[in-house]
Amino acid sequence: MSATPSAAAVETSSVDRVQQHRRYLMCRPEHFTVSYSINPWMEPSRPTDTALALRQWQSLYDNYTQLGHEIDLIDPVEGLPDMVYTANGGFVIDGVAYGPKFRFRERAAEAPAFIDWFAANGFEVAEPVEVNEGEGDFLLVGNTILAGTGFRSTGDSHREVGEVFSREVVSLTLTDPRFYHLDTAIAVLDPVEGPGGVEKANIAYLPNAFDERSQAILRERYPDAIRVSDADGAVFGLNSASDGKNVIISPRAVGFEAQLRERGYTPVKVDLSELLLGGGGIKCCTLELRGA
């Protein structure tokens, strides 16, 4: 993919990006290991280093707090090593938490743990009927919910999430098993649209992670989106978190880093290589809590 700045990049490189205060839910990877395989990244025969995972996770936590963001913690549960990937634990808008219903039995027990946490911390809980994996497959872009399907969350959950939040839902189909959740193939760069934010929310995405219909939808809806190279996608470059100005990214996503700088964002590099052994990165470890 060419590194030459696009017209949109040239026009927006001088934009003064506005940082938005965010509130996130995280979970310390105290029990992190890879003891089963439910995605192409997980190889149980490959050793994992829990201490290293904790140090890398702490770096992500520290970066969020240094940027002024608010972090809530859910207690890790022994035997549930994937709880560190809190993005899959729900989808929260305006104080309403739509709970998860995991596809694989290995993660099923996480659902009540997250739902109980939401209920105990002042959120209104919407119990799911359909299989969904929370903010792993649901991304809020302005007032629109982008919803992924193909590997984990079902298409029926797209209808359900639309009913819960009374918002437009745009369904997108993932086709590459490496990018099994939507948050591995799309990064929301501008979390606030309208007063206090940007005129039109924008994204970055990996075109080759989607079927042709979905690619056409993304091109039409987000003509100024950053299109990320396969090389940067393959190192989970899009599994990133943005506050509108600072974008936390993998240090290996060098092309994406340059694209962000061209658009006036500030890339913040955090290495979560150990947690990638479980198939998760920065965004996977970060669930946004909107409006308790």
GROMACS .gro file of C-alpha atoms in nm:
model
  292
    1MET     CA    1   0.000   0.000   0.000
    2SER     CA    2   0.137   0.340  -0.095
    3ALA     CA    3   0.269   0.564   0.182
    4THR     CA    4   0.192   0.876  -0.025
    5PRO     CA    5  -0.047   1.104   0.169
    6SER     CA    6  -0.401   1.104   0.031
    7ALA     CA    7  -0.596   1.420  -0.043
    8ALA     CA    8  -0.787   1.366   0.280
    9ALA     CA    9  -0.462   1.331   0.471
   10VAL     CA   10  -0.323   1.652   0.326
   11GLU     CA   11  -0.643   1.839   0.412
   12THR     CA   12  -0.657   1.711   0.770
   13SER     CA   13  -0.290   1.694   0.869
   14SER     CA   14  -0.316   2.037   1.028
   15VAL     CA   15  -0.639   1.958   1.214
   16ASP     CA   16  -0.616   2.024   1.588
   17ARG     CA   17  -0.748   1.694   1.718
   18VAL     CA   18  -0.958   1.713   2.035
   19GLN     CA   19  -0.894   1.462   2.312
   20GLN     CA   20  -1.206   1.318   2.473
   21HIS     CA   21  -1.217   1.185   2.828
   22ARG     CA   22  -1.297   0.815   2.822
   23ARG     CA   23  -1.396   0.557   3.084
   24TYR     CA   24  -1.280   0.200   3.031
   25LEU     CA   25  -1.325  -0.140   3.193
   26MET     CA   26  -1.014  -0.358   3.217
   27CYS     CA   27  -0.915  -0.687   3.382
   28ARG     CA   28  -0.567  -0.782   3.504
   29PRO     CA   29  -0.438  -1.095   3.322
   30GLU     CA   30  -0.347  -1.270   3.646
   31HIS     CA   31  -0.458  -1.606   3.508
   32PHE     CA   32  -0.351  -1.552   3.148
   33THR     CA   33  -0.248  -1.861   2.956
   34VAL     CA   34  -0.339  -2.032   2.630
   35SER     CA   35  -0.485  -2.370   2.724
   36TYR     CA   36  -0.728  -2.406   2.432
   37SER     CA   37  -0.764  -2.279   2.077
   38ILE     CA   38  -1.069  -2.086   1.958
   39ASN     CA   39  -0.894  -1.860   1.704
   40PRO     CA   40  -0.596  -1.892   1.469
   41TRP     CA   41  -0.366  -1.702   1.706
   42MET     CA   42  -0.400  -1.949   1.994
   43GLU     CA   43  -0.149  -2.236   2.006
   44PRO     CA   44  -0.167  -2.420   2.341
   45SER     CA   45   0.167  -2.591   2.270
   46ARG     CA   46   0.341  -2.253   2.267
   47PRO     CA   47   0.453  -2.138   2.615
   48THR     CA   48   0.303  -1.820   2.758
   49ASP     CA   49   0.455  -1.587   3.016
   50THR     CA   50   0.190  -1.460   3.258
   51ALA     CA   51   0.433  -1.220   3.427
   52LEU     CA   52   0.518  -1.061   3.092
   53ALA     CA   53   0.149  -1.037   3.003
   54LEU     CA   54   0.089  -0.854   3.331
   55ARG     CA   55   0.373  -0.608   3.267
   56GLN     CA   56   0.253  -0.534   2.916
   57TRP     CA   57  -0.107  -0.495   3.036
   58GLN     CA   58   0.015  -0.258   3.310
   59SER     CA   59   0.183  -0.044   3.045
   60LEU     CA   60  -0.150  -0.009   2.865
   61TYR     CA   61  -0.326   0.075   3.193
   62ASP     CA   62  -0.058   0.333   3.281
   63ASN     CA   63  -0.082   0.499   2.940
   64TYR     CA   64  -0.458   0.539   2.978
   65THR     CA   65  -0.425   0.693   3.324
   66GLN     CA   66  -0.142   0.923   3.214
   67LEU     CA   67  -0.368   1.047   2.935
   68GLY     CA   68  -0.632   1.128   3.197
   69HIS     CA   69  -0.875   0.846   3.129
   70GLU     CA   70  -1.077   0.669   3.398
   71ILE     CA   71  -1.025   0.296   3.450
   72ASP     CA   72  -1.259   0.054   3.625
   73LEU     CA   73  -1.141  -0.299   3.702
   74ILE     CA   74  -1.329  -0.626   3.704
   75ASP     CA   75  -1.177  -0.902   3.917
   76PRO     CA   76  -1.014  -1.182   3.717
   77VAL     CA   77  -1.156  -1.529   3.771
   78GLU     CA   78  -0.931  -1.831   3.786
   79GLY     CA   79  -1.000  -2.068   3.498
   80LEU     CA   80  -1.116  -1.784   3.271
   81PRO     CA   81  -0.790  -1.669   3.109
   82ASP     CA   82  -0.965  -1.466   2.838
   83MET     CA   83  -1.136  -1.228   3.083
   84VAL     CA   84  -0.849  -0.989   3.014
   85TYR     CA   85  -1.019  -0.923   2.680
   86THR     CA   86  -1.290  -0.710   2.839
   87ALA     CA   87  -1.411  -0.567   2.508
   88ASN     CA   88  -1.595  -0.895   2.458
   89GLY     CA   89  -1.776  -0.855   2.792
   90GLY     CA   90  -2.052  -0.625   2.672
   91PHE     CA   91  -2.152  -0.315   2.477
   92VAL     CA   92  -2.238  -0.002   2.674
   93ILE     CA   93  -2.419   0.314   2.562
   94ASP     CA   94  -2.588   0.575   2.786
   95GLY     CA   95  -2.554   0.361   3.096
   96VAL     CA   96  -2.718   0.055   2.937
   97ALA     CA   97  -2.503  -0.258   2.917
   98TYR     CA   98  -2.598  -0.517   2.655
   99GLY     CA   99  -2.448  -0.836   2.795
  100PRO     CA  100  -2.247  -1.096   2.605
  101LYS     CA  101  -2.339  -1.448   2.506
  102PHE     CA  102  -2.021  -1.623   2.397
  103ARG     CA  103  -2.007  -1.861   2.103
  104PHE     CA  104  -1.754  -2.099   2.259
  105ARG     CA  105  -1.814  -2.290   2.583
  106GLU     CA  106  -1.460  -2.206   2.697
  107ARG     CA  107  -1.567  -1.844   2.748
  108ALA     CA  108  -1.932  -1.896   2.845
  109ALA     CA  109  -1.873  -1.845   3.219
  110GLU     CA  110  -1.737  -1.496   3.155
  111ALA     CA  111  -2.085  -1.370   3.065
  112PRO     CA  112  -2.240  -1.382   3.416
  113ALA     CA  113  -1.923  -1.231   3.564
  114PHE     CA  114  -1.951  -0.927   3.337
  115ILE     CA  115  -2.328  -0.897   3.371
  116ASP     CA  116  -2.299  -0.909   3.751
  117TRP     CA  117  -2.031  -0.638   3.740
  118PHE     CA  118  -2.251  -0.409   3.531
  119ALA     CA  119  -2.546  -0.457   3.766
  120ALA     CA  120  -2.332  -0.389   4.073
  121ASN     CA  121  -2.184  -0.073   3.924
  122GLY     CA  122  -2.492   0.122   3.830
  123PHE     CA  123  -2.557   0.007   3.474
  124GLU     CA  124  -2.893  -0.103   3.342
  125VAL     CA  125  -2.841  -0.454   3.206
  126ALA     CA  126  -2.997  -0.580   2.885
  127GLU     CA  127  -2.974  -0.960   2.893
  128PRO     CA  128  -2.888  -1.108   2.553
  129VAL     CA  129  -3.082  -1.377   2.373
  130GLU     CA  130  -2.858  -1.393   2.066
  131VAL     CA  131  -2.492  -1.493   2.046
  132ASN     CA  132  -2.277  -1.181   2.063
  133GLU     CA  133  -1.932  -1.092   2.191
  134GLY     CA  134  -1.986  -0.735   2.294
  135GLU     CA  135  -1.766  -0.453   2.174
  136GLY     CA  136  -1.554  -0.709   1.995
  137ASP     CA  137  -1.820  -0.703   1.723
  138PHE     CA  138  -2.011  -0.379   1.796
  139LEU     CA  139  -1.844  -0.043   1.739
  140LEU     CA  140  -2.013   0.293   1.795
  141VAL     CA  141  -1.923   0.542   1.521
  142GLY     CA  142  -2.109   0.865   1.582
  143ASN     CA  143  -2.469   0.752   1.630
  144THR     CA  144  -2.430   0.441   1.417
  145ILE     CA  145  -2.345   0.091   1.540
  146LEU     CA  146  -2.117  -0.103   1.307
  147ALA     CA  147  -2.183  -0.471   1.372
  148GLY     CA  148  -1.963  -0.761   1.269
  149THR     CA  149  -2.058  -1.119   1.188
  150GLY     CA  150  -1.900  -1.417   1.020
  151PHE     CA  151  -1.713  -1.587   1.304
  152ARG     CA  152  -1.850  -1.498   1.648
  153SER     CA  153  -2.155  -1.272   1.687
  154THR     CA  154  -2.459  -1.382   1.486
  155GLY     CA  155  -2.657  -1.168   1.247
  156ASP     CA  156  -2.958  -1.195   1.479
  157SER     CA  157  -2.760  -1.012   1.747
  158HIS     CA  158  -2.743  -0.715   1.510
  159ARG     CA  159  -3.121  -0.688   1.521
  160GLU     CA  160  -3.117  -0.733   1.897
  161VAL     CA  161  -2.854  -0.465   1.963
  162GLY     CA  162  -3.049  -0.224   1.743
  163GLU     CA  163  -3.362  -0.288   1.949
  164VAL     CA  164  -3.176  -0.240   2.278
  165PHE     CA  165  -3.025   0.095   2.182
  166SER     CA  166  -3.272   0.222   1.918
  167ARG     CA  167  -2.989   0.310   1.681
  168GLU     CA  168  -2.902   0.240   1.322
  169VAL     CA  169  -2.707  -0.085   1.286
  170VAL     CA  170  -2.489  -0.151   0.983
  171SER     CA  171  -2.399  -0.518   0.937
  172LEU     CA  172  -2.053  -0.609   0.808
  173THR     CA  173  -1.927  -0.958   0.726
  174LEU     CA  174  -1.576  -1.069   0.819
  175THR     CA  175  -1.416  -1.331   0.595
  176ASP     CA  176  -1.060  -1.384   0.725
  177PRO     CA  177  -1.046  -1.606   1.039
  178ARG     CA  178  -0.746  -1.410   1.170
  179PHE     CA  179  -0.978  -1.113   1.204
  180TYR     CA  180  -1.264  -1.288   1.378
  181HIS     CA  181  -1.396  -0.983   1.564
  182LEU     CA  182  -1.483  -0.646   1.411
  183ASP     CA  183  -1.243  -0.465   1.645
  184THR     CA  184  -0.950  -0.645   1.482
  185ALA     CA  185  -1.037  -0.497   1.142
  186ILE     CA  186  -1.180  -0.151   1.226
  187ALA     CA  187  -1.054   0.119   1.460
  188VAL     CA  188  -1.286   0.406   1.557
  189LEU     CA  189  -1.065   0.715   1.543
  190ASP     CA  190  -1.318   0.977   1.656
  191PRO     CA  191  -1.530   0.860   1.949
  192VAL     CA  192  -1.743   1.174   1.970
  193GLU     CA  193  -1.944   1.318   1.681
  194GLY     CA  194  -2.120   1.651   1.710
  195PRO     CA  195  -2.089   1.906   1.995
  196GLY     CA  196  -1.755   1.863   2.169
  197GLY     CA  197  -1.626   1.633   1.898
  198VAL     CA  198  -1.584   1.619   1.523
  199GLU     CA  199  -1.834   1.701   1.250
  200LYS     CA  200  -1.826   1.346   1.114
  201ALA     CA  201  -1.681   1.048   1.296
  202ASN     CA  202  -1.418   0.853   1.106
  203ILE     CA  203  -1.255   0.511   1.112
  204ALA     CA  204  -0.954   0.314   0.995
  205TYR     CA  205  -1.011  -0.031   0.848
  206LEU     CA  206  -0.855  -0.331   0.677
  207PRO     CA  207  -1.040  -0.378   0.345
  208ASN     CA  208  -0.930  -0.738   0.289
  209ALA     CA  209  -1.086  -0.853   0.616
  210PHE     CA  210  -1.437  -0.804   0.469
  211ASP     CA  211  -1.652  -0.942   0.192
  212GLU     CA  212  -1.714  -0.726  -0.116
  213ARG     CA  213  -2.055  -0.603   0.002
  214SER     CA  214  -1.909  -0.482   0.331
  215GLN     CA  215  -1.615  -0.316   0.158
  216ALA     CA  216  -1.859  -0.124  -0.062
  217ILE     CA  217  -2.055  -0.010   0.243
  218LEU     CA  218  -1.740   0.113   0.416
  219ARG     CA  219  -1.619   0.297   0.105
  220GLU     CA  220  -1.953   0.474   0.068
  221ARG     CA  221  -2.003   0.564   0.434
  222TYR     CA  222  -1.643   0.654   0.519
  223PRO     CA  223  -1.477   0.795   0.208
  224ASP     CA  224  -1.209   0.963   0.421
  225ALA     CA  225  -1.127   0.653   0.626
  226ILE     CA  226  -0.770   0.537   0.668
  227ARG     CA  227  -0.729   0.214   0.474
  228VAL     CA  228  -0.468   0.007   0.651
  229SER     CA  229  -0.227  -0.231   0.477
  230ASP     CA  230  -0.242  -0.607   0.519
  231ALA     CA  231   0.098  -0.593   0.691
  232ASP     CA  232  -0.028  -0.357   0.960
  233GLY     CA  233  -0.352  -0.550   0.996
  234ALA     CA  234  -0.162  -0.873   1.052
  235VAL     CA  235   0.010  -0.730   1.361
  236PHE     CA  236  -0.328  -0.624   1.505
  237GLY     CA  237  -0.261  -0.262   1.413
  238LEU     CA  238  -0.634  -0.191   1.399
  239ASN     CA  239  -0.701  -0.339   1.743
  240SER     CA  240  -0.645   0.010   1.878
  241ALA     CA  241  -0.809   0.262   2.109
  242SER     CA  242  -0.854   0.631   2.030
  243ASP     CA  243  -0.965   0.926   2.241
  244GLY     CA  244  -0.999   1.149   1.937
  245LYS     CA  245  -0.640   1.270   1.954
  246ASN     CA  246  -0.423   0.994   2.097
  247VAL     CA  247  -0.442   0.653   1.931
  248ILE     CA  248  -0.293   0.362   2.125
  249ILE     CA  249  -0.143   0.123   1.869
  250SER     CA  250   0.091  -0.171   1.830
  251PRO     CA  251   0.454  -0.059   1.780
  252ARG     CA  252   0.476  -0.302   1.488
  253ALA     CA  253   0.207  -0.119   1.287
  254VAL     CA  254   0.458   0.125   1.138
  255GLY     CA  255   0.258   0.212   0.827
  256PHE     CA  256  -0.056   0.282   1.030
  257GLU     CA  257   0.150   0.499   1.265
  258ALA     CA  258   0.258   0.713   0.971
  259GLN     CA  259  -0.097   0.737   0.838
  260LEU     CA  260  -0.222   0.854   1.177
  261ARG     CA  261   0.043   1.124   1.197
  262GLU     CA  262  -0.054   1.245   0.848
  263ARG     CA  263  -0.408   1.297   0.976
  264GLY     CA  264  -0.303   1.488   1.288
  265TYR     CA  265  -0.348   1.209   1.543
  266THR     CA  266  -0.082   1.125   1.803
  267PRO     CA  267   0.012   0.755   1.796
  268VAL     CA  268   0.102   0.606   2.136
  269LYS     CA  269   0.282   0.274   2.100
  270VAL     CA  270   0.211  -0.006   2.349
  271ASP     CA  271   0.343  -0.359   2.301
  272LEU     CA  272   0.094  -0.635   2.392
  273SER     CA  273   0.278  -0.912   2.207
  274GLU     CA  274   0.224  -1.166   2.486
  275LEU     CA  275  -0.149  -1.109   2.497
  276LEU     CA  276  -0.159  -1.145   2.119
  277LEU     CA  277  -0.082  -1.514   2.178
  278GLY     CA  278  -0.442  -1.536   2.297
  279GLY     CA  279  -0.568  -1.348   1.994
  280GLY     CA  280  -0.617  -1.011   2.161
  281GLY     CA  281  -0.458  -0.668   2.153
  282ILE     CA  282  -0.512  -0.317   2.282
  283LYS     CA  283  -0.880  -0.276   2.199
  284CYS     CA  284  -0.958  -0.633   2.311
  285CYS     CA  285  -0.835  -0.534   2.658
  286THR     CA  286  -1.047  -0.218   2.662
  287LEU     CA  287  -1.425  -0.196   2.703
  288GLU     CA  288  -1.567   0.153   2.682
  289LEU     CA  289  -1.816   0.248   2.956
  290ARG     CA  290  -2.041   0.516   2.814
  291GLY     CA  291  -2.264   0.713   3.047
  292ALA     CA  292  -2.328   0.528   3.372
   0.00000   0.00000   0.00000
